[in-house]
């Protein structure tokens, strides 16, 4: 295998690692929107508000802060959007009841019941499984490419094993990162 081919294979491994990193980022975004019984600004990230004839993320319509661990405070920039944001929060599956005070929306975050905490840990587990499947599909795609290059005599049998092992190490690393994130989120949810 020439240096150019080795470079191409290394770049290929990097591209698969980037896909795995993107999948992990997706999981982190999803997890940040799951309530843990404590207020955090990311809780509302997935909400889209219909204003100006389009769906917009809530962060583009207001600034969100957490004055204490049980309250979210939204400073809405345009008074006309207050009712749309309030309605979206109220109708979301977050079970929140916003209070409007002019252009400020206060959202008390109630403590979670034990039953709801268990439901949320199941949801977290389901999300992690989806991302693990995504990571494994990326690995399979990479392994298929490595095998094809070996079959086409672009890489030798030894290099085939080497690149396959490197891809497996990358995959194992991302699976472990996912499991660590899930354990931390479950701990956050279950901690009263």
Coordinates of N, CA, C and O in Angstrom, one line a residue:
X1 N 0.9 -1.2 0.0 CA 0.0 0.0 0.0 C 0.9 1.2 0.0 O 1.8 1.4 0.8
X2 N 0.6 2.1 -0.9 CA 1.4 3.3 -1.0 C 0.9 4.4 0.1 O -0.1 4.2 0.7
X3 N 1.7 5.4 0.3 CA 1.4 6.4 1.3 C 0.1 7.1 1.0 O -0.7 7.4 1.9
X4 N -0.1 7.3 -0.3 CA -1.4 8.0 -0.7 C -2.6 7.2 -0.3 O -3.6 7.7 0.3
X5 N -2.5 5.8 -0.5 CA -3.6 4.9 -0.2 C -3.8 4.9 1.4 O -4.9 4.9 1.9
X6 N -2.7 4.9 2.1 CA -2.8 4.8 3.6 C -3.4 6.1 4.0 O -4.2 6.1 5.0
X7 N -3.0 7.3 3.4 CA -3.6 8.6 3.8 C -5.1 8.5 3.5 O -5.9 9.0 4.4
X8 N -5.5 8.0 2.4 CA -7.0 7.9 2.1 C -7.7 7.1 3.1 O -8.8 7.4 3.6
X9 N -7.1 5.9 3.5 CA -7.8 5.1 4.5 C -7.9 5.8 5.9 O -8.9 5.7 6.6
X10 N -6.8 6.5 6.2 CA -6.9 7.3 7.5 C -7.9 8.4 7.4 O -8.6 8.6 8.4
X11 N -8.1 9.0 6.3 CA -9.1 10.0 6.1 C -10.5 9.4 6.2 O -11.4 10.0 6.8
X12 N -10.6 8.2 5.7 CA -11.9 7.5 5.7 C -12.2 7.1 7.2 O -13.4 7.3 7.6
X13 N -11.2 6.7 7.9 CA -11.5 6.4 9.4 C -11.9 7.7 10.1 O -12.9 7.7 10.9
X14 N -11.3 8.8 9.8 CA -11.7 10.1 10.4 C -13.1 10.5 10.0 O -13.8 11.0 10.8
X15 N -13.5 10.2 8.8 CA -14.9 10.6 8.3 C -15.9 9.7 9.1 O -17.0 10.2 9.5
X16 N -15.6 8.4 9.3 CA -16.5 7.6 10.1 C -16.5 8.0 11.6 O -17.6 8.0 12.2
X17 N -15.4 8.5 12.1 CA -15.4 8.9 13.5 C -16.2 10.2 13.6 O -16.9 10.4 14.6
X18 N -16.1 11.1 12.6 CA -16.9 12.3 12.6 C -18.4 12.0 12.6 O -19.2 12.6 13.3
X19 N -18.8 11.0 11.8 CA -20.2 10.6 11.8 C -20.6 10.1 13.2 O -21.7 10.4 13.7
X20 N -19.8 9.4 13.9 CA -20.1 8.9 15.2 C -20.2 10.1 16.2 O -21.0 10.1 17.1
X21 N -19.3 11.0 16.0 CA -19.3 12.2 16.9 C -20.6 13.0 16.7 O -21.2 13.5 17.7
X22 N -21.0 13.1 15.5 CA -22.3 13.8 15.2 C -23.5 13.1 15.8 O -24.4 13.7 16.4
X23 N -23.4 11.7 15.8 CA -24.5 10.9 16.5 C -24.5 11.2 18.0 O -25.6 11.3 18.6
X24 N -23.3 11.2 18.6 CA -23.2 11.5 20.0 C -23.7 12.9 20.3 O -24.4 13.1 21.3
X25 N -23.4 13.9 19.4 CA -23.9 15.2 19.6 C -25.5 15.3 19.6 O -26.1 16.0 20.3
X26 N -26.0 14.5 18.7 CA -27.5 14.4 18.6 C -28.1 13.8 19.9 O -29.1 14.3 20.4
X27 N -27.4 12.8 20.5 CA -27.9 12.3 21.7 C -27.8 13.3 22.8 O -28.7 13.5 23.6
X28 N -26.7 14.1 22.9 CA -26.5 15.1 23.9 C -27.6 16.1 23.8 O -28.2 16.6 24.8
X29 N -28.0 16.6 22.6 CA -29.1 17.5 22.4 C -30.4 17.0 22.9 O -31.2 17.6 23.6
X30 N -30.7 15.7 22.5 CA -31.9 15.1 23.0 C -32.0 14.9 24.5 O -33.0 15.2 25.1
X31 N -30.9 14.5 25.1 CA -30.8 14.4 26.5 C -31.0 15.7 27.3 O -31.6 15.7 28.3
X32 N -30.5 16.8 26.7 CA -30.6 18.1 27.4 C -32.0 18.6 27.4 O -32.3 19.4 28.3
X33 N -32.9 18.1 26.6 CA -34.3 18.5 26.6 C -35.1 17.7 27.5 O -36.3 18.0 27.7
X34 N -34.6 16.7 28.1 CA -35.4 15.8 29.1 C -35.3 16.4 30.5 O -34.2 16.6 31.0
X35 N -36.5 16.6 31.0 CA -36.5 17.2 32.4 C -35.9 16.3 33.4 O -36.1 15.1 33.4
X36 N -35.3 16.9 34.4 CA -34.7 16.1 35.5 C -35.3 16.5 36.8 O -34.9 16.0 37.9
X37 N -36.3 17.4 36.8 CA -36.8 18.0 38.0 C -36.2 19.3 38.4 O -36.6 19.9 39.4
X38 N -35.1 19.6 37.7 CA -34.4 20.9 38.0 C -34.5 21.7 36.7 O -34.5 21.1 35.6
X39 N -34.6 23.0 36.8 CA -34.7 23.9 35.7 C -33.3 24.0 35.0 O -32.3 24.2 35.7
X40 N -33.3 23.9 33.7 CA -32.1 24.3 32.9 C -32.6 24.8 31.5 O -33.6 24.4 31.0
X41 N -31.9 25.8 31.0 CA -32.3 26.5 29.8 C -32.5 25.6 28.6 O -33.3 25.9 27.7
X42 N -31.8 24.5 28.6 CA -31.9 23.6 27.4 C -33.2 22.8 27.4 O -33.5 22.1 26.4
X43 N -33.9 22.8 28.4 CA -35.2 22.1 28.5 C -36.1 22.4 27.3 O -36.9 21.6 26.9
X44 N -36.0 23.6 26.9 CA -37.0 24.1 25.8 C -36.4 24.1 24.4 O -37.0 24.6 23.5
X45 N -35.2 23.5 24.3 CA -34.5 23.6 23.0 C -35.3 23.0 21.8 O -35.2 23.4 20.7
X46 N -36.0 21.9 22.1 CA -36.7 21.2 21.0 C -38.0 21.9 20.6 O -38.7 21.5 19.6
X47 N -38.5 22.9 21.4 CA -39.7 23.6 21.1 C -39.5 24.5 19.9 O -38.6 25.3 19.9
X48 N -40.5 24.4 19.0 CA -40.5 25.3 17.8 C -41.8 26.1 17.9 O -42.9 25.5 18.2
X49 N -41.7 27.4 17.7 CA -42.8 28.3 17.9 C -43.2 28.8 16.5 O -42.3 29.2 15.7
X50 N -44.5 28.7 16.2 CA -44.9 29.2 14.9 C -45.2 30.7 15.0 O -46.1 31.2 15.6
X51 N -44.2 31.5 14.4 CA -44.3 33.0 14.3 C -43.8 33.4 13.0 O -43.0 32.7 12.4
X52 N -44.2 34.6 12.6 CA -43.8 35.2 11.3 C -43.9 34.2 10.1 O -43.2 34.2 9.2
X53 N -44.9 33.3 10.2 CA -45.2 32.4 9.1 C -44.3 31.2 9.0 O -44.2 30.5 8.0
X54 N -43.5 31.0 10.1 CA -42.6 29.8 10.1 C -42.3 29.3 11.5 O -42.6 30.0 12.5
X55 N -41.8 28.1 11.6 CA -41.4 27.5 12.9 C -40.0 28.0 13.3 O -39.1 27.9 12.5
X56 N -39.9 28.6 14.5 CA -38.6 29.1 14.9 C -38.3 28.5 16.3 O -39.2 28.3 17.1
X57 N -37.0 28.2 16.5 CA -36.6 27.8 17.8 C -36.8 28.9 18.9 O -36.7 30.0 18.6
X58 N -37.2 28.4 20.1 CA -37.5 29.4 21.1 C -36.4 30.3 21.5 O -36.6 31.5 21.8
X59 N -35.1 29.8 21.3 CA -33.9 30.6 21.6 C -33.8 31.8 20.6 O -33.1 32.8 20.9
X60 N -34.5 31.8 19.5 CA -34.4 32.9 18.5 C -35.5 33.9 18.8 O -35.5 35.0 18.2
X61 N -36.3 33.7 19.8 CA -37.4 34.6 20.1 C -37.3 35.2 21.5 O -38.0 36.1 21.9
X62 N -36.4 34.6 22.3 CA -36.3 35.1 23.7 C -34.9 34.6 24.3 O -34.3 33.8 23.7
X63 N -34.6 35.3 25.4 CA -33.4 34.8 26.2 C -34.0 34.0 27.3 O -35.0 34.4 28.0
X64 N -33.3 32.9 27.6 CA -33.8 32.0 28.7 C -32.7 31.9 29.8 O -31.5 31.8 29.5
X65 N -33.2 32.1 31.0 CA -32.3 32.0 32.1 C -33.0 31.1 33.2 O -34.2 30.8 33.2
X66 N -32.2 30.8 34.2 CA -32.7 30.0 35.4 C -32.4 30.8 36.6 O -31.3 30.6 37.2
X67 N -33.3 31.6 37.1 CA -33.1 32.4 38.3 C -32.9 31.5 39.6 O -32.2 31.9 40.5
X68 N -33.5 30.3 39.6 CA -33.2 29.3 40.6 C -33.4 27.9 40.0 O -33.8 27.8 38.9
X69 N -33.2 26.9 40.8 CA -33.2 25.5 40.3 C -34.5 25.0 40.0 O -34.7 23.9 39.4
X70 N -35.6 25.8 40.3 CA -37.0 25.3 40.0 C -37.7 26.2 39.0 O -38.9 26.0 38.8
X71 N -37.0 27.2 38.5 CA -37.7 28.2 37.6 C -36.9 28.5 36.4 O -35.7 28.7 36.4
X72 N -37.7 28.6 35.2 CA -37.1 29.1 34.0 C -37.7 30.5 33.8 O -38.9 30.8 34.2
X73 N -36.9 31.4 33.3 CA -37.4 32.8 33.0 C -37.1 33.1 31.5 O -35.9 33.0 31.1
X74 N -38.1 33.5 30.8 CA -37.9 33.8 29.4 C -38.2 35.3 29.2 O -39.3 35.7 29.5
X75 N -37.2 36.0 28.6 CA -37.4 37.4 28.3 C -37.7 37.4 26.8 O -36.8 37.2 26.0
X76 N -39.0 37.6 26.4 CA -39.4 37.5 25.0 C -39.1 38.9 24.4 O -39.4 39.9 25.0
X77 N -38.5 38.9 23.2 CA -38.0 40.1 22.6 C -39.2 40.9 21.9 O -39.1 42.1 21.9
X78 N -40.2 40.2 21.4 CA -41.3 40.8 20.7 C -42.6 40.5 21.5 O -43.0 39.3 21.6
X79 N -43.2 41.5 22.0 CA -44.5 41.3 22.8 C -45.5 40.5 22.1 O -46.2 39.7 22.7
X80 N -45.6 40.6 20.7 CA -46.5 39.8 19.9 C -46.3 38.3 20.0 O -47.2 37.5 19.7
X81 N -45.1 37.9 20.4 CA -44.8 36.4 20.4 C -45.1 35.8 21.7 O -45.0 34.6 21.8
X82 N -45.3 36.6 22.8 CA -45.5 36.0 24.1 C -46.6 35.0 24.1 O -46.4 33.9 24.6
X83 N -47.8 35.2 23.5 CA -48.9 34.3 23.6 C -48.5 33.0 22.8 O -48.9 31.9 23.2
X84 N -47.8 33.1 21.7 CA -47.4 31.9 21.0 C -46.4 31.0 21.8 O -46.5 29.8 21.8
X85 N -45.5 31.7 22.4 CA -44.5 30.9 23.2 C -45.2 30.3 24.4 O -44.9 29.1 24.7
X86 N -46.0 31.0 25.1 CA -46.7 30.5 26.2 C -47.6 29.3 25.8 O -47.5 28.2 26.5
X87 N -48.3 29.4 24.7 CA -49.1 28.3 24.2 C -48.3 27.1 23.9 O -48.6 25.9 24.2
X88 N -47.1 27.3 23.2 CA -46.3 26.2 22.9 C -45.7 25.4 24.1 O -45.7 24.2 24.1
X89 N -45.3 26.2 25.1 CA -44.8 25.6 26.3 C -45.9 24.8 27.0 O -45.7 23.7 27.4
X90 N -47.1 25.4 27.1 CA -48.2 24.8 27.8 C -48.6 23.5 27.1 O -49.0 22.5 27.7
X91 N -48.6 23.5 25.8 CA -49.1 22.3 25.0 C -48.0 21.2 24.7 O -48.3 20.2 24.2
X92 N -46.8 21.5 25.1 CA -45.7 20.6 24.9 C -45.9 19.4 25.9 O -46.7 19.5 26.8
X93 N -45.1 18.3 25.7 CA -45.2 17.2 26.5 C -44.3 17.3 27.8 O -44.0 16.3 28.5
X94 N -43.8 18.5 28.1 CA -43.0 18.8 29.2 C -43.8 19.0 30.5 O -43.2 19.0 31.6
X95 N -45.1 19.0 30.4 CA -46.0 19.2 31.6 C -45.6 20.5 32.4 O -45.4 20.4 33.6
X96 N -45.4 21.6 31.7 CA -45.1 22.8 32.3 C -46.2 23.8 32.2 O -47.0 23.8 31.2
X97 N -46.4 24.7 33.2 CA -47.5 25.7 33.2 C -46.9 27.1 33.3 O -46.6 27.6 34.4
X98 N -46.6 27.7 32.2 CA -46.0 29.1 32.2 C -46.9 30.2 32.7 O -48.1 30.1 32.6
X99 N -46.2 31.2 33.4 CA -46.9 32.3 33.9 C -46.4 33.6 33.2 O -45.2 33.8 33.1
X100 N -47.3 34.4 32.6 CA -46.9 35.5 31.8 C -47.0 36.8 32.7 O -47.9 37.0 33.4
X101 N -45.9 37.6 32.6 CA -45.8 38.9 33.2 C -45.2 39.9 32.2 O -44.0 40.1 32.2
X102 N -46.1 40.5 31.4 CA -45.6 41.4 30.3 C -44.9 40.6 29.3 O -45.4 39.7 28.7
X103 N -43.6 40.9 29.1 CA -42.8 40.2 28.1 C -41.9 39.2 28.8 O -41.1 38.6 28.1
X104 N -42.1 38.9 30.0 CA -41.4 37.9 30.8 C -42.4 36.7 31.0 O -43.5 36.9 31.4
X105 N -41.9 35.5 30.7 CA -42.6 34.3 31.0 C -41.8 33.5 32.0 O -40.7 33.2 31.8
X106 N -42.5 33.2 33.1 CA -41.8 32.4 34.2 C -42.4 31.0 34.1 O -43.7 30.9 34.0
X107 N -41.6 30.0 34.2 CA -42.0 28.6 34.0 C -41.5 27.9 35.3 O -40.3 27.5 35.3
X108 N -42.4 27.7 36.2 CA -42.0 26.8 37.4 C -41.9 25.4 36.9 O -42.7 24.9 36.2
X109 N -40.8 24.8 37.4 CA -40.5 23.4 37.0 C -40.9 22.5 38.2 O -40.1 22.5 39.2
X110 N -42.0 21.8 38.2 CA -42.4 21.0 39.3 C -41.4 19.8 39.5 O -40.8 19.3 38.5
X111 N -41.3 19.3 40.7 CA -40.5 18.1 41.0 C -41.2 16.9 40.3 O -42.4 16.9 40.2
X112 N -40.4 16.0 39.9 CA -40.9 14.8 39.2 C -41.4 13.8 40.2 O -40.8 13.5 41.2
X113 N -42.5 13.1 39.8 CA -43.0 12.0 40.6 C -42.1 10.8 40.4 O -41.4 10.7 39.3
X114 N -42.1 9.8 41.3 CA -41.2 8.6 41.1 C -41.6 7.9 39.8 O -40.7 7.4 39.1
X115 N -42.9 7.8 39.5 CA -43.4 7.1 38.3 C -42.8 7.8 37.1 O -42.4 7.2 36.1
X116 N -42.9 9.2 37.1 CA -42.4 9.9 35.9 C -40.9 9.8 35.7 O -40.4 9.7 34.6
X117 N -40.2 9.7 36.8 CA -38.8 9.5 36.8 C -38.4 8.2 36.1 O -37.5 8.1 35.3
X118 N -39.2 7.1 36.4 CA -38.9 5.8 35.8 C -39.3 5.8 34.3 O -38.6 5.2 33.5
X119 N -40.4 6.6 34.0 CA -40.7 6.7 32.6 C -39.6 7.4 31.8 O -39.2 7.0 30.7
X120 N -39.0 8.5 32.4 CA -38.0 9.2 31.7 C -36.7 8.4 31.6 O -36.0 8.5 30.5
X121 N -36.4 7.5 32.5 CA -35.2 6.7 32.4 C -35.4 5.7 31.2 O -34.5 5.4 30.5
X122 N -36.6 5.2 31.0 CA -36.9 4.4 29.9 C -36.7 5.1 28.6 O -36.2 4.6 27.6
X123 N -37.2 6.3 28.6 CA -37.1 7.2 27.3 C -35.6 7.4 27.1 O -35.1 7.3 25.9
X124 N -34.8 7.7 28.1 CA -33.4 7.9 27.9 C -32.7 6.6 27.4 O -31.9 6.7 26.5
X125 N -33.1 5.5 27.9 CA -32.6 4.2 27.5 C -32.9 3.9 26.0 O -32.0 3.5 25.2
X126 N -34.1 4.3 25.6 CA -34.5 4.1 24.2 C -33.7 5.0 23.3 O -33.3 4.5 22.2
X127 N -33.5 6.2 23.7 CA -32.7 7.1 22.9 C -31.3 6.6 22.8 O -30.7 6.7 21.7
X128 N -30.7 6.1 23.8 CA -29.3 5.6 23.8 C -29.2 4.4 22.8 O -28.3 4.3 22.1
X129 N -30.3 3.6 22.8 CA -30.2 2.4 22.0 C -30.3 2.8 20.5 O -29.6 2.3 19.7
X130 N -31.1 3.9 20.2 CA -31.1 4.4 18.8 C -29.8 4.9 18.4 O -29.3 4.6 17.2
X131 N -29.1 5.6 19.2 CA -27.8 6.1 18.9 C -26.7 5.0 18.8 O -25.9 5.1 17.9
X132 N -26.8 4.0 19.6 CA -25.9 2.9 19.5 C -26.1 2.2 18.2 O -25.1 1.8 17.6
X133 N -27.3 2.0 17.8 CA -27.6 1.4 16.5 C -27.0 2.2 15.4 O -26.4 1.7 14.4
X134 N -27.2 3.5 15.5 CA -26.6 4.5 14.5 C -25.0 4.3 14.4 O -24.5 4.2 13.3
X135 N -24.4 4.2 15.6 CA -23.0 4.0 15.7 C -22.6 2.7 15.0 O -21.6 2.6 14.2
X136 N -23.3 1.7 15.3 CA -23.0 0.3 14.8 C -23.2 0.3 13.2 O -22.5 -0.4 12.5
X137 N -24.2 1.0 12.8 CA -24.4 1.1 11.3 C -23.2 1.9 10.6 O -22.8 1.5 9.5
X138 N -22.7 2.9 11.3 CA -21.6 3.6 10.8 C -20.4 2.6 10.7 O -19.6 2.6 9.7
X139 N -20.2 1.9 11.8 CA -19.1 0.9 11.8 C -19.3 -0.1 10.7 O -18.3 -0.4 10.0
X140 N -20.5 -0.6 10.5 CA -20.7 -1.6 9.4 C -20.4 -1.0 8.1 O -19.8 -1.7 7.2
X141 N -20.8 0.2 7.9 CA -20.5 0.9 6.6 C -19.0 1.0 6.4 O -18.4 0.7 5.3
X142 N -18.2 1.3 7.5 CA -16.8 1.4 7.4 C -16.1 0.1 7.1 O -15.2 -0.1 6.3
X143 N -16.6 -1.0 7.8 CA -16.1 -2.3 7.6 C -16.3 -2.8 6.2 O -15.5 -3.4 5.6
X144 N -17.5 -2.5 5.7 CA -17.8 -2.9 4.3 C -16.8 -2.2 3.3 O -16.3 -2.8 2.4
X145 N -16.5 -0.9 3.6 CA -15.6 -0.2 2.7 C -14.2 -0.8 2.8 O -13.5 -1.0 1.8
X146 N -13.8 -1.1 4.0 CA -12.4 -1.7 4.3 C -12.4 -3.1 3.5 O -11.4 -3.4 2.9
X147 N -13.4 -3.9 3.7 CA -13.4 -5.2 3.0 C -13.4 -5.1 1.5 O -12.7 -5.8 0.8
X148 N -14.1 -4.1 1.0 CA -14.2 -3.9 -0.5 C -12.8 -3.5 -0.9 O -12.3 -4.0 -2.0
X149 N -12.1 -2.6 -0.2 CA -10.8 -2.1 -0.6 C -9.8 -3.3 -0.6 O -8.9 -3.4 -1.4
X150 N -10.0 -4.2 0.4 CA -9.1 -5.4 0.5 C -9.4 -6.3 -0.7 O -8.4 -6.8 -1.3
X151 N -10.6 -6.5 -1.0 CA -11.0 -7.4 -2.1 C -10.5 -6.8 -3.4 O -10.0 -7.6 -4.3
X152 N -10.5 -5.5 -3.6 CA -10.0 -4.8 -4.8 C -8.5 -4.6 -4.8 O -8.0 -4.0 -5.7
X153 N -7.8 -5.2 -3.8 CA -6.4 -5.2 -3.7 C -5.8 -3.8 -3.5 O -4.7 -3.5 -3.8
X154 N -6.6 -2.9 -2.9 CA -6.1 -1.5 -2.6 C -5.4 -1.6 -1.3 O -4.4 -0.9 -1.1
X155 N -5.8 -2.5 -0.4 CA -5.1 -2.7 0.9 C -4.8 -4.1 1.1 O -5.6 -5.0 0.6
X156 N -3.8 -4.4 1.8 CA -3.4 -5.8 2.0 C -4.2 -6.4 3.2 O -5.0 -5.7 3.9
X157 N -4.1 -7.7 3.4 CA -4.8 -8.4 4.4 C -4.4 -7.8 5.8 O -5.3 -7.6 6.7
X158 N -3.1 -7.6 6.0 CA -2.7 -7.0 7.3 C -3.2 -5.6 7.5 O -3.7 -5.3 8.6
X159 N -3.2 -4.8 6.5 CA -3.8 -3.5 6.6 C -5.3 -3.5 6.8 O -5.9 -2.7 7.5
X160 N -6.0 -4.5 6.2 CA -7.4 -4.7 6.4 C -7.7 -4.9 7.8 O -8.6 -4.3 8.4
X161 N -6.9 -5.8 8.5 CA -7.1 -6.1 9.9 C -6.8 -4.9 10.7 O -7.5 -4.5 11.7
X162 N -5.7 -4.2 10.4 CA -5.3 -3.0 11.1 C -6.4 -1.9 11.1 O -6.8 -1.4 12.1
X163 N -6.9 -1.6 9.9 CA -8.0 -0.6 9.8 C -9.3 -1.0 10.4 O -10.0 -0.3 11.0
X164 N -9.6 -2.3 10.3 CA -10.8 -2.9 10.9 C -10.7 -2.8 12.5 O -11.6 -2.4 13.1
X165 N -9.5 -3.1 13.0 CA -9.3 -2.9 14.4 C -9.4 -1.5 14.9 O -9.9 -1.2 16.0
X166 N -8.8 -0.6 14.1 CA -8.9 0.9 14.5 C -10.3 1.3 14.5 O -10.8 2.1 15.4
X167 N -11.1 0.9 13.5 CA -12.5 1.3 13.4 C -13.3 0.7 14.6 O -14.1 1.4 15.2
X168 N -13.0 -0.5 15.0 CA -13.6 -1.1 16.1 C -13.3 -0.4 17.4 O -14.2 -0.2 18.2
X169 N -12.0 0.1 17.5 CA -11.6 0.8 18.7 C -12.4 2.2 18.8 O -12.9 2.6 19.9
X170 N -12.5 2.8 17.7 CA -13.3 4.1 17.6 C -14.7 3.8 18.0 O -15.3 4.5 18.8
X171 N -15.3 2.8 17.5 CA -16.7 2.4 17.8 C -16.9 2.1 19.3 O -17.8 2.6 19.9
X172 N -16.0 1.3 19.8 CA -16.0 1.0 21.3 C -16.0 2.2 22.1 O -16.7 2.3 23.1
X173 N -15.1 3.1 21.7 CA -15.0 4.4 22.4 C -16.3 5.2 22.4 O -16.7 5.7 23.5
X174 N -16.9 5.3 21.3 CA -18.2 6.0 21.2 C -19.3 5.3 21.9 O -20.2 6.0 22.6
X175 N -19.3 4.0 21.9 CA -20.4 3.3 22.7 C -20.2 3.5 24.2 O -21.1 3.8 24.9
X176 N -18.9 3.6 24.6 CA -18.6 3.8 26.0 C -19.1 5.3 26.4 O -19.6 5.5 27.5
X177 N -18.8 6.2 25.5 CA -19.2 7.6 25.8 C -20.7 7.7 25.9 O -21.2 8.4 26.8
X178 N -21.4 7.0 25.0 CA -22.9 7.0 25.1 C -23.3 6.4 26.4 O -24.2 7.0 27.1
X179 N -22.8 5.3 26.8 CA -23.2 4.7 28.1 C -22.9 5.6 29.3 O -23.7 5.7 30.2
X180 N -21.8 6.3 29.2 CA -21.4 7.2 30.3 C -22.4 8.3 30.4 O -22.9 8.7 31.5
X181 N -22.8 8.9 29.2 CA -23.8 10.0 29.2 C -25.1 9.5 29.7 O -25.8 10.2 30.4
X182 N -25.5 8.3 29.3 CA -26.8 7.8 29.8 C -26.8 7.5 31.3 O -27.8 7.9 32.0
X183 N -25.7 7.0 31.8 CA -25.7 6.7 33.2 C -25.8 8.1 34.0 O -26.5 8.2 35.0
X184 N -25.1 9.1 33.5 CA -25.2 10.4 34.2 C -26.6 11.0 34.1 O -27.1 11.5 35.1
X185 N -27.2 10.9 32.9 CA -28.6 11.4 32.8 C -29.6 10.7 33.7 O -30.4 11.3 34.3
X186 N -29.4 9.3 33.7 CA -30.3 8.5 34.6 C -30.1 8.9 36.1 O -31.0 9.0 36.8
X187 N -28.8 9.2 36.4 CA -28.5 9.6 37.8 C -29.2 10.9 38.1 O -29.8 11.1 39.1
X188 N -29.1 11.9 37.1 CA -29.7 13.2 37.3 C -31.3 13.1 37.4 O -31.9 13.8 38.2
X189 N -31.8 12.2 36.7 CA -33.3 12.0 36.7 C -33.7 11.3 38.0 O -34.7 11.8 38.7
X190 N -33.0 10.3 38.5 CA -33.4 9.6 39.7 C -33.0 10.3 41.0 O -33.6 9.9 42.0
X191 N -32.1 11.2 40.9 CA -31.7 11.9 42.2 C -32.8 12.9 42.5 O -33.2 13.7 41.8
X192 N -33.3 12.7 43.7 CA -34.4 13.6 44.2 C -33.9 14.9 44.7 O -32.9 15.0 45.3

